[in-house]
Structures are given as structure tokens and as C-alpha cells.
Amino acid sequence: MCRHLAYLGPPIPLSRLLFDAPHGLAHQSWAPRDMRGGGTINADGFGLGWFPSPVVYRSARPLWSDPALPGLAAATSSGAILAAVRSATVGMPVIESAAAPFHDGPWLFSHNGRVAGWPDSVTEVAAGLPVRDLITLDAPTDSALLWALVRARLRTGATLGDALSSVVTSVAAAAPGSRLNLLLTDGRSLAAVAFGHALSVLSPPGSVLVASEPIDDDPGWRAVPDLSLLVADPSAVHISEGAFS
Ligand code: GLN
């Protein structure tokens, strides 16, 4: 399944997370270590989002095949970055707008996993959304629907962590067996859910990096236990273990 990561801290070149780290996102796109049976490589598109603004660059091609990307990533620095590579779930289209990050206003979002029983399992959950949101989904995929559900909660003032928790709870109840690793940032803080897929966090003083797989062999990486909610900013990481047990 897809691989994603989010970084908050002092500005760094995007290339540090993609290409320079020994197991950066580029390496994870063709040699992931921990896919848990959900695909083998992540070649169905990629996306980068970085603050301020934020700016989003997405593509339906494999990350390693974009000739402009190494230069762009080396020349662009940011203190708040979310990036993802995609392995499309069977039956879902391989198009640019299905690649994370999904973006609106100050928010960037990514989903690693699949909604079981898609689409029938979640029609009732989806029916709670405004019609406008449904007819303007980024793509006809489970991840795009999850983003619309998260965004609806954010718009009513929910915190990042509460928005993710609420969506995971309702989708997991409607579609048991789903894998719902979610990642969300507003550029100042981030929230992440481990729900069926791997997730790790590295938090040296003054920064935080959450990733599907550690991008290097720094001994500070910690595995986030499954069924947990993580909320972090550059100065603190809080993990609610068993939040979805
Ligand atoms: N189900 C989502 C999609 O197809 C995410 C896939 C994944 O995590 N590999 O886009």
C-alpha cells in the first residue's frame, strides 16, 4: 500500500526526505520494506505538499520517473512537508487527482490503506456529507472520500486529532477490516493514525517526522503501535495507544 510521511521543524530541502535519506520516499516507492500484503511497489503516482500556502505537486507517474523532481526537491525547502507515493487499490483509477496529498485551505491529507467493501460499505457514511462535497470529490476513490469526511469535520472546527478519530471510528464501524492509516497537517501540527499499516515516528528536539517506514537508521525511530492516534508539533509528540481498540 501507499507510503507517506510528514515533517515539521526547521526548513529542510524536500530532497532530504525523498532522495537523500537511504530509505527515503523515492527508495520506498520501489523497495518498501513493510507493505503487510497490500501491494509490492508504489508506482501509481506521488504527491508533495509543503508550506507556506501550502503548495501541492501531484502526479500519476512513479516518483522515480519524474525528471524534474530531483531538481525541484533540492531547490525547495520547507519547515512543514507532507509527501506520499501511491499503490492504487485494485479497481481504483490511476490518475493525478487520486494521489495524496489531498488539499484544501491550510490542510494536507493522506491515506494509506483501503476501505473494505468499497463502495457499498460506506454509502451511508458518505450520505452525511453535503452533496456539493460528494460531486466535487478529487477522485472516485476511498481515499478521496475519507478526505471529504475529514475536511467536513475540520470545517466545523474539529482539531486535527478529533477529525481523524471521528472518521476512523465511523468508517471502521461501517466497513470492518478496513486499513485506515491517515496523516493530516495544517503546517503547525500534525495528526496520524496507525490502523492496519506500519507507522513510525522520529522526534529529535525541535522537529518531528512521521513516516510509514523509517527513512534512515537513526536509533531514535519508534514504531507507533497499531490502533493508535498520534498528535504532534515540533516540540511534543503524544501517542494515544489503543485509541481505536
Ligand atoms: N486505497 C487508496 C488508493 O487506491 C490507497 C492505496 C494505498 O494505501 N495503497 O488510492
XYZ file of N, CA, C and O and ligand atoms in Angstrom, residues 1-2 86-89 92 98 111-114 141-143, ligand 1:
70
model
N 0.838 -1.198 0.000
C 0.000 0.000 0.000
C 0.866 1.238 0.000
O 2.067 1.151 0.056
N 0.240 2.285 -0.070
C 0.987 3.549 -0.206
C 1.959 3.757 0.960
O 1.840 3.126 1.997
N 1.955 6.278 -4.154
C 0.698 5.529 -4.181
C 0.827 4.175 -4.867
O 1.468 4.062 -5.914
N 0.204 3.189 -4.275
C -0.036 1.896 -4.910
C -1.550 1.766 -4.984
O -2.211 1.500 -3.973
N -2.126 1.980 -6.156
C -3.586 2.035 -6.276
C -4.210 0.719 -5.841
O -3.758 -0.358 -6.222
N -5.258 0.795 -5.045
C -6.046 -0.381 -4.701
C -6.723 -0.886 -5.974
O -7.157 -0.089 -6.818
N -9.322 0.870 -8.521
C -9.336 2.332 -8.400
C -8.461 2.959 -9.480
O -7.438 2.393 -9.859
N -5.992 11.291 -7.712
C -6.173 10.250 -6.690
C -4.935 10.120 -5.816
O -4.927 9.356 -4.845
N -3.911 9.102 2.895
C -4.445 7.827 3.409
C -3.607 6.686 2.862
O -3.367 6.614 1.654
N -3.200 5.786 3.741
C -2.527 4.545 3.359
C -3.428 3.406 3.814
O -3.620 3.219 5.011
N -3.974 2.671 2.846
C -4.841 1.555 3.216
C -5.971 1.383 2.225
O -5.861 1.761 1.061
N -7.060 0.786 2.689
C -8.223 0.622 1.822
C -9.476 0.510 2.671
O -9.429 0.049 3.819
N -12.335 7.479 -5.401
C -11.547 6.519 -4.612
C -11.916 6.623 -3.134
O -12.440 7.652 -2.678
N -11.555 5.549 -2.407
C -11.802 5.546 -0.971
C -11.052 6.675 -0.264
O -11.589 7.347 0.618
N -9.811 6.911 -0.688
C -9.007 7.961 -0.033
C -9.638 9.343 -0.210
O -9.641 10.152 0.720
N -6.954 2.836 -1.427
C -6.174 4.010 -1.718
C -5.987 4.218 -3.208
O -6.168 3.350 -4.002
C -4.825 3.990 -1.002
C -3.984 2.884 -1.501
C -2.818 2.530 -0.656
O -2.667 2.824 0.511
N -2.018 1.757 -1.277
O -5.647 5.273 -3.587
